């Protein structure tokens, strides 16, 4: 598949204004005065392709006065798509028509959030969705993040403020620039989509290792504070405490035996209280059994509710599919003979059938919801009844306690003293057992950590094996470096492989042993950037099915560093010969790549590509009432 996007037309429209800007498949130049709306054309294209920021109509005053929405018609492999996005209200929503602009009224639009457009374009262009491993801020833990179509757009649209400056590819934005290298890899198929699940598992396993380390460190600090680092000493203390507790229990048993002998004969009232207490306990058990049965019934009904809700969700999904089919292609059948009926122009889609099914499901859900409510009510009643028996049991316990106090208990004070000693010994014993348990937990965490490390090593080997299956990186870089140097020389800048190259780690261009982001703004820097992008697009033109660049290039203001002659002393300027060479290359490249250039005054030899000329005065720019199509 030729993974290429062709921009056909841009339509801006308001209540009483409409203008269409069409683009050639090769090179289209839009020239004219500053502040005439030239750059706005590229910004509107970028806006339709999912840019987050909306327009400031204090700056774009004429656009705000005349236009409410913008359309972008693009052509992808085997599919034409029209994107509609509001300029004012609900600007976060995009209406997607799977048709040309002229045919859009025959289609139901798919309404999506602007952030979802990238995944749809990835699917239409057969570009894999890549999840890469990313370190969490201020942590050794890992997570994954997705590379998006907006990342690729940085290599396709170079705004005026980036062209020829060191904020090229949004280098000034730390939350974006770090993704330039993996985006380059995505564009050139140097990432394997099959590695997504492995990357996620590596991130999860790394996080588990870090969690084990943190837990071990926390437990070890706790043991150090308690001076309990020696597990052997702890075990000896436990054995000694167990022996003391057994001695005290034996001593207590002697007093208890004497108590039983002194009270062998209990009163009938005491027996009656005990019997009544037993009955209350049995009734509580019966209530709990009934409640358990009701809970089982409730679970069954809730599962049925989930089933009905899933059916309703699937029905809604069926209706959603209808949005992708022309209304006149929807099949209608006679309800009596089931024969196909002929559409009339005024026919609209009939939702009665799906509506009936939906209402039936909603009716079942409502009935089931009422039943669930009744079961919950019964459970609540049982809980109240259980609470009443709890209160009754407490009253009986108090009565038993009062009656027991009347029975003589020999050596009561001695038993109390022994009980206190046993409680104190038990408390110390549990404390030592807790410390031993922490030692065992640390040992278990160490074992788990080593197992996770083994798993991580195996995952990294599997990942490297998958990465070895992707495009040959050396072949790609060899081609790109060769074209990068050739273009720099074509643009009249001396270049050799030692001083001009694309870095093998960052995949960013270098010139005279300095990164593109280290050079000062000017004609040289713009030439470095265009040579870099040109090399990428030359690879695209040679292997369109093997590269994921969208196949278009949007450039704003190539002439801003234009000098007056080739002998100028200002190194920031671009001499006329270099300027001419850049345009000659763009013309050559446009045989395979769609290029749209915004320029103040393009050179005379490219006038045939100068499709539009905007003026700042008398409203003859992008907003031009003389060219109103309404």
Coordinates of C-alpha atoms in Angstrom, one line a residue:
X1 CA 0.0 0.0 0.0
X2 CA 1.2 3.5 -0.9
X3 CA 0.9 5.1 2.5
X4 CA 0.1 8.6 1.3
X5 CA -2.3 11.4 2.1
X6 CA -3.2 13.8 -0.7
X7 CA -4.8 17.1 0.3
X8 CA -7.4 18.0 -2.3
X9 CA -9.2 21.1 -1.0
X10 CA -9.8 23.3 2.0
X11 CA -13.3 25.0 2.4
X12 CA -14.0 27.7 4.9
X13 CA -17.6 28.5 5.5
X14 CA -19.9 30.8 7.5
X15 CA -23.5 31.8 7.4
X16 CA -23.0 34.1 4.4
X17 CA -19.5 33.2 3.2
X18 CA -17.7 30.3 1.6
X19 CA -14.4 29.9 -0.1
X20 CA -12.7 26.8 -1.5
X21 CA -8.9 26.5 -1.8
X22 CA -7.8 23.6 -4.0
X23 CA -4.3 22.1 -4.1
X24 CA -2.4 20.5 -6.9
X25 CA -1.0 17.0 -6.5
X26 CA 2.6 18.4 -7.0
X27 CA 3.6 21.9 -5.9
X28 CA 1.2 24.6 -4.8
X29 CA 2.5 28.0 -3.9
X30 CA 0.4 30.6 -2.0
X31 CA 2.0 34.0 -2.1
X32 CA 1.2 37.6 -1.1
X33 CA 1.5 40.1 1.7
X34 CA 2.1 39.5 5.3
X35 CA -1.1 39.2 7.5
X36 CA -3.1 38.3 4.4
X37 CA -4.0 34.8 5.5
X38 CA -1.4 32.8 3.7
X39 CA -0.1 31.0 6.8
X40 CA -3.6 30.6 8.0
X41 CA -4.3 28.2 5.2
X42 CA -1.6 25.8 6.5
X43 CA -2.8 26.3 10.1
X44 CA -6.4 25.4 9.1
X45 CA -5.1 22.2 7.4
X46 CA -3.2 21.3 10.6
X47 CA -6.3 22.1 12.6
X48 CA -8.5 19.7 10.6
X49 CA -5.8 17.0 11.0
X50 CA -6.2 17.0 14.8
X51 CA -4.3 20.0 16.2
X52 CA -5.5 20.6 19.8
X53 CA -5.4 24.5 20.0
X54 CA -8.3 26.5 18.7
X55 CA -8.0 29.9 17.0
X56 CA -7.8 33.2 18.7
X57 CA -10.3 35.4 16.9
X58 CA -8.8 38.6 18.5
X59 CA -5.9 37.8 16.2
X60 CA -7.8 36.1 13.3
X61 CA -10.5 38.7 13.4
X62 CA -11.7 38.3 9.8
X63 CA -11.9 34.5 10.1
X64 CA -14.0 34.9 13.2
X65 CA -16.4 37.3 11.5
X66 CA -16.9 35.4 8.2
X67 CA -16.4 31.7 9.1
X68 CA -17.9 29.2 11.5
X69 CA -16.5 25.9 10.2
X70 CA -13.8 24.4 8.0
X71 CA -13.7 21.4 5.8
X72 CA -10.7 19.5 4.6
X73 CA -11.0 16.9 1.8
X74 CA -8.2 14.4 1.7
X75 CA -7.5 11.3 -0.4
X76 CA -6.0 8.2 1.1
X77 CA -5.4 4.7 -0.5
X78 CA -8.8 3.5 -1.7
X79 CA -10.7 6.1 0.3
X80 CA -11.7 9.7 0.1
X81 CA -12.4 11.5 3.4
X82 CA -13.9 14.9 4.3
X83 CA -13.1 16.3 7.7
X84 CA -15.4 18.9 9.2
X85 CA -14.4 20.9 12.3
X86 CA -16.1 23.8 13.9
X87 CA -14.0 26.9 14.5
X88 CA -16.1 28.1 17.5
X89 CA -18.6 25.8 19.2
X90 CA -17.7 22.2 20.0
X91 CA -14.3 22.7 18.4
X92 CA -13.1 19.5 20.1
X93 CA -15.4 17.4 17.9
X94 CA -14.7 16.3 14.4
X95 CA -17.3 15.1 11.8
X96 CA -15.8 12.5 9.5
X97 CA -17.4 11.8 6.1
X98 CA -16.2 8.8 4.2
X99 CA -16.7 10.6 0.9
X100 CA -15.7 13.7 -1.1
X101 CA -16.8 17.1 0.1
X102 CA -19.4 17.3 -2.8
X103 CA -20.9 13.9 -1.8
X104 CA -20.9 14.3 1.9
X105 CA -24.6 15.0 2.2
X106 CA -25.3 11.5 1.1
X107 CA -23.4 10.1 4.1
X108 CA -24.0 10.1 7.8
X109 CA -20.9 11.6 9.5
X110 CA -19.0 9.8 12.2
X111 CA -18.6 12.1 15.2
X112 CA -15.3 11.7 17.1
X113 CA -13.2 13.6 19.5
X114 CA -10.3 15.4 17.8
X115 CA -7.8 13.1 19.6
X116 CA -9.3 10.0 18.0
X117 CA -8.6 11.2 14.4
X118 CA -5.0 10.0 14.5
X119 CA -5.9 6.4 15.2
X120 CA -8.4 6.4 12.4
X121 CA -5.8 7.8 9.9
X122 CA -3.3 5.2 11.2
X123 CA -5.9 2.5 10.3
X124 CA -6.6 3.9 6.8
X125 CA -2.9 4.3 6.1
X126 CA -2.0 0.8 7.5
X127 CA 0.4 2.5 10.0
X128 CA 0.9 0.3 13.1
X129 CA 0.0 1.7 16.5
X130 CA 3.2 1.6 18.6
X131 CA 3.4 1.7 22.4
X132 CA 6.9 2.4 23.6
X133 CA 8.4 2.1 27.1
X134 CA 8.8 5.4 28.9
X135 CA 10.3 6.2 32.3
X136 CA 8.0 7.8 34.9
X137 CA 9.1 11.2 36.1
X138 CA 11.4 11.1 39.1
X139 CA 11.1 7.3 39.4
X140 CA 12.8 4.1 38.1
X141 CA 9.4 2.7 37.2
X142 CA 8.3 2.4 33.6
X143 CA 5.1 3.0 31.7
X144 CA 4.1 2.9 28.0
X145 CA 2.9 5.7 25.7
X146 CA 1.5 5.7 22.2
X147 CA 3.1 7.4 19.2
X148 CA 0.4 9.4 17.3
X149 CA -0.3 11.0 14.0
X150 CA 0.4 14.4 15.5
X151 CA 3.9 13.2 16.2
X152 CA 4.4 12.4 12.5
X153 CA 2.9 15.8 11.5
X154 CA 6.0 17.5 13.0
X155 CA 7.9 16.0 10.1
X156 CA 5.2 17.1 7.5
X157 CA 4.3 20.7 8.6
X158 CA 7.1 23.2 9.4
X159 CA 5.5 26.5 10.6
X160 CA 7.2 29.8 10.0
X161 CA 8.4 30.1 13.6
X162 CA 10.2 26.7 13.3
X163 CA 11.7 27.0 9.8
X164 CA 15.3 28.1 10.0
X165 CA 15.2 28.2 13.9
X166 CA 16.4 25.9 16.6
X167 CA 12.8 25.1 17.7
X168 CA 12.6 22.9 14.7
X169 CA 10.4 19.8 15.4
X170 CA 9.1 21.5 18.6
X171 CA 12.5 21.2 20.2
X172 CA 11.6 23.9 22.7
X173 CA 8.8 21.7 24.1
X174 CA 10.2 19.1 26.5
X175 CA 6.9 17.2 26.6
X176 CA 7.1 16.7 22.9
X177 CA 10.6 16.9 21.6
X178 CA 11.7 13.6 23.3
X179 CA 9.4 11.8 21.0
X180 CA 11.1 12.9 17.8
X181 CA 13.6 10.0 17.8
X182 CA 10.9 7.2 18.2
X183 CA 8.7 9.1 15.7
X184 CA 11.6 8.9 13.1
X185 CA 11.8 5.2 13.9
X186 CA 8.0 4.8 13.4
X187 CA 8.2 6.7 10.1
X188 CA 10.9 4.4 8.8
X189 CA 9.5 1.2 10.2
X190 CA 12.3 0.7 12.6
X191 CA 9.8 -0.3 15.3
X192 CA 8.0 -3.6 15.4
X193 CA 4.3 -3.4 16.3
X194 CA 4.5 -7.0 17.6
X195 CA 6.7 -5.6 20.3
X196 CA 3.8 -3.6 21.9
X197 CA 2.8 -6.4 24.2
X198 CA 6.4 -7.2 25.1
X199 CA 7.1 -3.5 25.8
X200 CA 4.0 -3.4 28.1
X201 CA 5.2 -6.6 29.9
X202 CA 8.7 -5.2 30.2
X203 CA 7.3 -2.0 31.8
X204 CA 5.1 -4.1 34.2
X205 CA 8.0 -6.4 35.1
X206 CA 10.4 -3.5 35.7
X207 CA 7.8 -1.9 38.0
X208 CA 7.4 -5.2 39.9
X209 CA 11.2 -5.3 40.4
X210 CA 11.2 -1.7 41.7
X211 CA 8.2 -2.5 44.0
X212 CA 10.1 -5.4 45.4
X213 CA 13.2 -3.2 46.0
X214 CA 11.1 -0.5 47.7
X215 CA 9.2 -3.1 49.9
X216 CA 12.5 -4.8 50.9
X217 CA 14.1 -1.4 51.8
X218 CA 11.0 -0.4 53.9
X219 CA 10.9 -3.7 55.8
X220 CA 14.7 -3.6 56.4
X221 CA 14.5 -0.1 57.8
X222 CA 11.7 -1.2 60.1
X223 CA 13.8 -4.1 61.4
X224 CA 16.8 -1.8 61.9
X225 CA 14.7 0.6 64.0
X226 CA 13.4 -2.3 66.1
X227 CA 17.0 -3.7 66.5
X228 CA 15.7 -7.0 65.1
X229 CA 18.1 -7.8 62.3
X230 CA 19.1 -11.2 63.7
X231 CA 16.4 -13.8 63.0
X232 CA 18.2 -16.5 65.1
X233 CA 17.9 -14.3 68.3
X234 CA 14.3 -13.6 67.5
X235 CA 13.5 -17.4 67.2
X236 CA 15.2 -18.1 70.5
X237 CA 13.1 -15.4 72.2
X238 CA 10.0 -16.9 70.7
X239 CA 10.9 -20.4 72.1
X240 CA 11.5 -18.9 75.6
X241 CA 8.2 -17.0 75.6
X242 CA 6.2 -20.2 74.5
X243 CA 7.7 -22.1 77.4
X244 CA 6.7 -19.4 79.9
X245 CA 3.2 -19.2 78.5
X246 CA 2.7 -23.0 78.8
X247 CA 3.8 -22.8 82.4
X248 CA 1.3 -20.1 83.2
X249 CA -1.5 -21.9 81.4
X250 CA -0.9 -25.0 83.5
X251 CA -1.0 -23.0 86.7
X252 CA -4.2 -21.4 85.6
X253 CA -5.8 -24.7 84.7
X254 CA -5.3 -25.9 88.3
X255 CA -7.4 -22.9 89.6
X256 CA -10.0 -23.5 86.9
X257 CA -10.4 -27.2 87.9
X258 CA -11.0 -26.1 91.4
X259 CA -13.6 -23.7 90.2
X260 CA -15.4 -26.4 88.2
X261 CA -15.4 -28.7 91.2
X262 CA -16.9 -25.9 93.4
X263 CA -19.7 -25.2 90.9
X264 CA -20.6 -28.7 89.6
X265 CA -24.2 -28.0 90.2
X266 CA -25.6 -25.0 88.4
X267 CA -29.1 -23.6 89.0
X268 CA -32.0 -24.2 86.6
X269 CA -32.3 -20.5 85.9
X270 CA -28.7 -20.5 84.6
X271 CA -29.5 -23.4 82.3
X272 CA -32.6 -21.7 81.0
X273 CA -30.6 -18.6 80.2
X274 CA -28.0 -20.7 78.4
X275 CA -30.7 -22.5 76.4
X276 CA -32.4 -19.3 75.3
X277 CA -29.0 -17.9 74.3
X278 CA -28.4 -21.0 72.2
X279 CA -31.8 -20.5 70.5
X280 CA -31.0 -16.9 69.6
X281 CA -27.6 -18.0 68.1
X282 CA -29.4 -20.6 66.0
X283 CA -31.9 -18.1 64.7
X284 CA -29.1 -15.8 63.8
X285 CA -27.5 -18.6 61.8
X286 CA -30.8 -19.2 60.0
X287 CA -31.1 -15.6 59.1
X288 CA -27.6 -15.6 57.7
X289 CA -28.4 -18.7 55.6
X290 CA -31.5 -17.0 54.1
X291 CA -29.4 -13.9 53.4
X292 CA -26.8 -16.0 51.7
X293 CA -29.4 -17.6 49.5
X294 CA -30.8 -14.2 48.6
X295 CA -27.3 -13.0 47.7
X296 CA -26.8 -15.9 45.4
X297 CA -30.1 -15.0 43.7
X298 CA -29.1 -11.4 43.5
X299 CA -25.8 -12.3 41.8
X300 CA -27.7 -14.4 39.2
X301 CA -30.0 -11.4 38.5
X302 CA -27.1 -9.0 38.2
X303 CA -25.4 -11.3 35.7
X304 CA -28.6 -11.4 33.7
X305 CA -28.6 -7.6 33.9
X306 CA -25.1 -7.5 32.5
X307 CA -26.1 -9.7 29.6
X308 CA -29.1 -7.4 28.7
X309 CA -26.8 -4.4 28.9
X310 CA -24.3 -6.1 26.6
X311 CA -27.1 -6.8 24.1
X312 CA -28.1 -3.2 24.2
X313 CA -24.5 -2.1 23.6
X314 CA -24.2 -4.4 20.6
X315 CA -27.4 -3.1 19.2
X316 CA -26.1 0.5 19.5
X317 CA -22.9 -0.6 17.7
X318 CA -25.0 -2.0 14.8
X319 CA -26.6 1.4 14.4
X320 CA -23.1 3.0 14.5
X321 CA -22.1 0.9 11.5
X322 CA -24.9 2.4 9.5
X323 CA -23.2 5.7 9.6
X324 CA -20.6 4.4 7.1
X325 CA -23.1 3.5 4.4
X326 CA -24.8 5.8 2.0
X327 CA -28.5 6.4 2.9
X328 CA -29.6 5.2 -0.5
X329 CA -27.6 2.0 -0.1
X330 CA -29.5 1.0 3.1
X331 CA -31.7 -2.0 2.1
X332 CA -35.4 -1.7 2.8
X333 CA -37.7 -4.7 2.7
X334 CA -41.5 -5.1 2.5
X335 CA -42.8 -6.3 5.9
X336 CA -45.3 -8.7 4.1
X337 CA -43.4 -10.3 1.3
X338 CA -39.8 -9.4 2.3
X339 CA -39.1 -8.1 -1.2
X340 CA -36.7 -5.2 -1.6
X341 CA -38.2 -1.7 -1.9
X342 CA -37.0 1.1 -4.1
X343 CA -35.8 4.2 -2.3
X344 CA -37.3 7.6 -2.9
X345 CA -35.2 10.7 -2.7
X346 CA -37.1 11.9 0.3
X347 CA -36.6 8.6 2.2
X348 CA -34.6 8.8 5.4
X349 CA -33.3 6.0 7.5
X350 CA -36.0 4.3 9.5
X351 CA -34.9 3.5 13.0
X352 CA -38.2 1.8 14.1
X353 CA -36.9 -1.7 14.0
X354 CA -33.8 -1.0 16.1
X355 CA -36.0 1.3 18.3
X356 CA -38.4 -1.6 19.1
X357 CA -35.5 -3.9 20.0
X358 CA -34.0 -1.2 22.1
X359 CA -37.3 -0.6 23.9
X360 CA -37.8 -4.4 24.5
X361 CA -34.3 -4.6 26.1
X362 CA -34.9 -1.5 28.1
X363 CA -38.2 -3.0 29.3
X364 CA -36.4 -6.2 30.4
X365 CA -33.7 -4.2 32.1
X366 CA -36.4 -2.1 34.0
X367 CA -38.3 -5.2 35.2
X368 CA -35.1 -6.9 36.3
X369 CA -34.0 -3.7 38.0
X370 CA -37.3 -3.7 40.0
X371 CA -36.7 -7.4 40.9
X372 CA -33.2 -6.6 42.1
X373 CA -34.5 -3.8 44.2
X374 CA -37.0 -6.2 45.9
X375 CA -34.3 -8.7 46.7
X376 CA -32.2 -5.9 48.2
X377 CA -35.2 -4.9 50.3
X378 CA -35.5 -8.5 51.6
X379 CA -31.8 -8.5 52.4
X380 CA -32.2 -5.3 54.3
X381 CA -35.1 -6.7 56.3
X382 CA -33.1 -9.8 57.2
X383 CA -30.2 -7.6 58.3
X384 CA -32.6 -5.6 60.6
X385 CA -34.0 -8.9 62.1
X386 CA -30.4 -10.1 62.6
X387 CA -29.6 -6.9 64.4
X388 CA -32.6 -7.4 66.8
X389 CA -31.3 -10.9 67.7
X390 CA -27.9 -9.4 68.2
X391 CA -29.4 -7.0 70.8
X392 CA -31.3 -9.9 72.4
X393 CA -28.1 -12.0 72.7
X394 CA -26.3 -9.1 74.4
X395 CA -29.1 -8.8 77.0
X396 CA -28.9 -12.5 77.7
X397 CA -25.1 -12.3 78.0
X398 CA -25.4 -9.6 80.5
X399 CA -27.9 -11.7 82.5
X400 CA -25.6 -14.7 82.4
X401 CA -22.7 -12.6 83.5
X402 CA -24.7 -11.2 86.5
X403 CA -25.9 -14.6 87.5
X404 CA -22.3 -16.0 87.2
X405 CA -21.0 -13.4 89.5
X406 CA -23.3 -14.8 92.2
X407 CA -21.5 -18.1 92.0
X408 CA -18.5 -18.3 94.2
X409 CA -15.2 -18.5 92.3
X410 CA -12.3 -19.6 94.5
X411 CA -8.9 -17.9 93.9
X412 CA -10.4 -15.4 91.4
X413 CA -7.7 -12.8 92.0
X414 CA -4.9 -15.4 91.3
X415 CA -6.6 -16.3 88.0
X416 CA -6.8 -12.6 87.0
X417 CA -3.1 -12.1 87.7
X418 CA -2.2 -15.2 85.6
X419 CA -4.4 -14.0 82.8
X420 CA -2.6 -10.6 82.8
X421 CA 0.7 -12.3 82.7
X422 CA -0.4 -14.6 79.8
X423 CA -1.7 -11.5 77.9
X424 CA 1.6 -9.7 78.3
X425 CA 3.6 -12.7 77.2
X426 CA 1.3 -13.3 74.2
X427 CA 1.7 -9.6 73.2
X428 CA 5.5 -10.0 73.3
X429 CA 5.3 -13.3 71.5
X430 CA 3.2 -11.8 68.7
X431 CA 5.6 -8.9 68.4
X432 CA 8.5 -11.3 67.9
X433 CA 6.5 -13.4 65.5
X434 CA 5.7 -10.3 63.5
X435 CA 9.4 -9.5 63.2
X436 CA 10.2 -13.1 62.1
X437 CA 7.3 -12.8 59.6
X438 CA 9.0 -9.6 58.2
X439 CA 12.3 -11.5 57.8
X440 CA 10.4 -14.2 55.9
X441 CA 8.6 -11.6 53.8
X442 CA 12.0 -10.0 52.8
X443 CA 13.3 -13.5 51.9
X444 CA 10.2 -14.1 49.7
X445 CA 10.5 -10.7 48.1
X446 CA 14.2 -11.4 47.3
X447 CA 13.1 -14.6 45.6
X448 CA 10.4 -12.8 43.6
X449 CA 12.8 -10.0 42.6
X450 CA 15.2 -12.6 41.2
X451 CA 12.4 -14.3 39.3
X452 CA 11.3 -11.0 37.8
X453 CA 14.8 -10.2 36.8
X454 CA 15.1 -13.5 34.9
X455 CA 11.7 -12.8 33.3
X456 CA 12.9 -9.3 32.3
X457 CA 16.0 -10.7 30.8
X458 CA 14.0 -13.1 28.7
X459 CA 11.6 -10.4 27.6
X460 CA 14.5 -8.1 26.5
X461 CA 16.0 -10.9 24.5
X462 CA 12.6 -11.5 22.8
X463 CA 12.2 -7.8 22.2
X464 CA 15.6 -7.5 20.6
X465 CA 14.8 -10.5 18.4
X466 CA 11.7 -8.7 17.1
X467 CA 13.6 -5.5 16.6
X468 CA 16.1 -7.3 14.4
X469 CA 13.2 -8.2 12.1
X470 CA 12.4 -4.6 11.2
X471 CA 13.7 -2.6 8.3
X472 CA 17.5 -2.6 7.8
X473 CA 18.5 0.5 9.7
X474 CA 22.0 0.7 8.1
X475 CA 20.6 0.7 4.6
X476 CA 18.1 3.5 5.5
X477 CA 20.7 5.7 7.2
X478 CA 23.2 5.1 4.4
X479 CA 20.6 6.4 1.9
X480 CA 19.5 9.3 4.1
X481 CA 23.0 10.4 4.8
X482 CA 24.0 10.3 1.1
X483 CA 20.9 12.4 0.1
X484 CA 21.4 14.8 3.1
X485 CA 25.0 15.6 2.0
X486 CA 23.9 15.9 -1.7
X487 CA 21.2 18.3 -0.8
X488 CA 23.4 20.5 1.3
X489 CA 25.9 20.7 -1.5
X490 CA 23.0 21.4 -3.9
X491 CA 22.0 24.3 -1.7
X492 CA 25.6 25.7 -1.9
X493 CA 26.9 24.5 1.5
X494 CA 30.1 22.5 1.7
X495 CA 29.4 19.0 3.2
X496 CA 31.3 15.9 3.9
X497 CA 30.4 12.6 5.6
X498 CA 32.7 13.5 8.5
X499 CA 30.9 16.8 9.3
X500 CA 27.4 16.4 7.9
X501 CA 25.4 13.4 8.9
X502 CA 22.3 12.0 10.6
X503 CA 23.1 10.9 14.1
X504 CA 22.7 7.1 14.6
X505 CA 21.3 7.5 18.1
X506 CA 18.9 10.5 17.9
X507 CA 18.4 10.3 14.1
X508 CA 18.6 14.1 14.0
X509 CA 20.8 16.0 11.5
X510 CA 24.2 17.4 12.3
X511 CA 26.4 19.9 10.4
X512 CA 30.0 20.9 11.1
X513 CA 29.8 18.6 14.1
X514 CA 26.9 20.5 15.7
X515 CA 23.3 19.4 16.1
X516 CA 20.5 21.1 14.1
X517 CA 19.3 22.4 17.4
X518 CA 22.6 24.0 18.3
X519 CA 22.9 26.2 15.2
X520 CA 21.8 29.8 15.2
X521 CA 18.7 30.8 13.2
X522 CA 19.3 31.6 9.5
X523 CA 19.6 30.5 6.0
X524 CA 22.2 27.7 6.8
X525 CA 19.9 26.2 9.5
X526 CA 16.9 26.3 7.1
X527 CA 19.0 24.5 4.5
X528 CA 20.0 21.8 7.1
X529 CA 16.4 21.3 7.9
X530 CA 15.2 21.1 4.3
X531 CA 18.1 18.7 3.4
X532 CA 17.1 16.5 6.3
X533 CA 13.4 16.5 5.4
X534 CA 14.2 16.2 1.7
X535 CA 16.3 13.1 2.4
X536 CA 13.4 11.5 4.3
X537 CA 10.9 12.3 1.5
X538 CA 13.3 11.0 -1.2
X539 CA 13.2 7.7 0.6
X540 CA 9.4 8.0 0.7
X541 CA 9.3 8.6 -3.0
X542 CA 11.6 5.5 -3.6
X543 CA 9.8 3.1 -1.2
X544 CA 6.3 4.6 -0.6
X545 CA 4.9 1.3 0.8
X546 CA 7.8 0.9 3.3
X547 CA 7.7 4.3 4.9
X548 CA 4.9 5.8 7.2
X549 CA 5.4 9.5 6.3
X550 CA 2.0 10.9 5.0
X551 CA 3.7 12.0 1.8
X552 CA 3.0 15.7 1.9
X553 CA 5.1 18.7 3.0
X554 CA 3.8 22.1 4.3
X555 CA 6.4 24.9 4.4
X556 CA 5.9 28.5 5.6
X557 CA 8.0 31.4 4.4
X558 CA 11.2 30.1 2.7
X559 CA 12.3 33.6 1.7
X560 CA 12.5 35.0 5.2
X561 CA 16.3 34.6 5.2
X562 CA 16.7 35.6 1.6
X563 CA 19.8 37.8 0.9
X564 CA 20.3 40.2 -1.9
X565 CA 23.4 38.6 -3.5
X566 CA 25.8 35.7 -3.2
X567 CA 28.6 37.9 -1.8
X568 CA 26.7 39.1 1.3
X569 CA 28.8 39.0 4.5
X570 CA 25.8 38.1 6.7
X571 CA 26.0 34.3 7.3
X572 CA 22.3 34.3 8.5
X573 CA 21.1 35.2 5.0
X574 CA 20.4 32.8 2.1
X575 CA 22.0 33.8 -1.1
X576 CA 19.9 33.8 -4.3
X577 CA 21.6 30.8 -5.8
X578 CA 20.8 28.7 -2.7
X579 CA 17.3 30.0 -2.7
X580 CA 16.9 29.0 -6.3
X581 CA 18.4 25.6 -5.7
X582 CA 15.9 25.0 -2.9
X583 CA 13.0 25.7 -5.2
X584 CA 14.5 23.6 -8.0
X585 CA 14.7 20.7 -5.5
X586 CA 11.1 21.2 -4.3
X587 CA 9.9 21.2 -8.0
X588 CA 11.8 17.9 -8.5
X589 CA 10.5 16.4 -5.3
X590 CA 6.9 17.4 -6.0
X591 CA 6.8 14.8 -8.9
X592 CA 6.3 12.3 -6.1
X593 CA 5.4 14.3 -3.0
X594 CA 2.7 16.9 -2.6
X595 CA 4.2 20.2 -1.4
X596 CA 2.3 23.3 -0.3
X597 CA 4.5 26.4 0.2
X598 CA 3.5 29.7 1.7
X599 CA 5.7 32.5 0.5
X600 CA 5.8 36.3 0.3
X601 CA 7.4 36.7 -3.1
X602 CA 8.4 33.5 -4.8
X603 CA 11.1 33.6 -7.5
X604 CA 9.9 34.3 -11.1
X605 CA 10.7 30.8 -12.4
X606 CA 8.1 29.1 -10.1
X607 CA 5.3 31.4 -11.1
X608 CA 3.4 28.6 -12.8
X609 CA 3.0 26.9 -9.4
X610 CA 1.8 30.2 -7.7
X611 CA -1.9 29.3 -7.6
X612 CA -3.1 31.9 -5.2
X613 CA -1.9 35.5 -4.3
X614 CA -3.3 37.2 -1.2
X615 CA -3.3 40.9 -0.4
X616 CA -3.5 42.5 3.0
X617 CA -5.5 45.5 2.0
X618 CA -9.2 45.8 0.9
X619 CA -9.9 42.3 2.2
X620 CA -8.3 40.5 -0.7
X621 CA -6.6 37.8 1.3
X622 CA -7.9 34.4 2.4
X623 CA -11.1 36.2 3.4
X624 CA -12.1 37.8 0.1
X625 CA -15.8 38.8 -0.3
X626 CA -15.3 39.2 -4.0
X627 CA -14.7 35.5 -4.3
X628 CA -17.6 34.5 -2.1
X629 CA -19.2 31.2 -3.3
X630 CA -22.5 31.8 -1.6

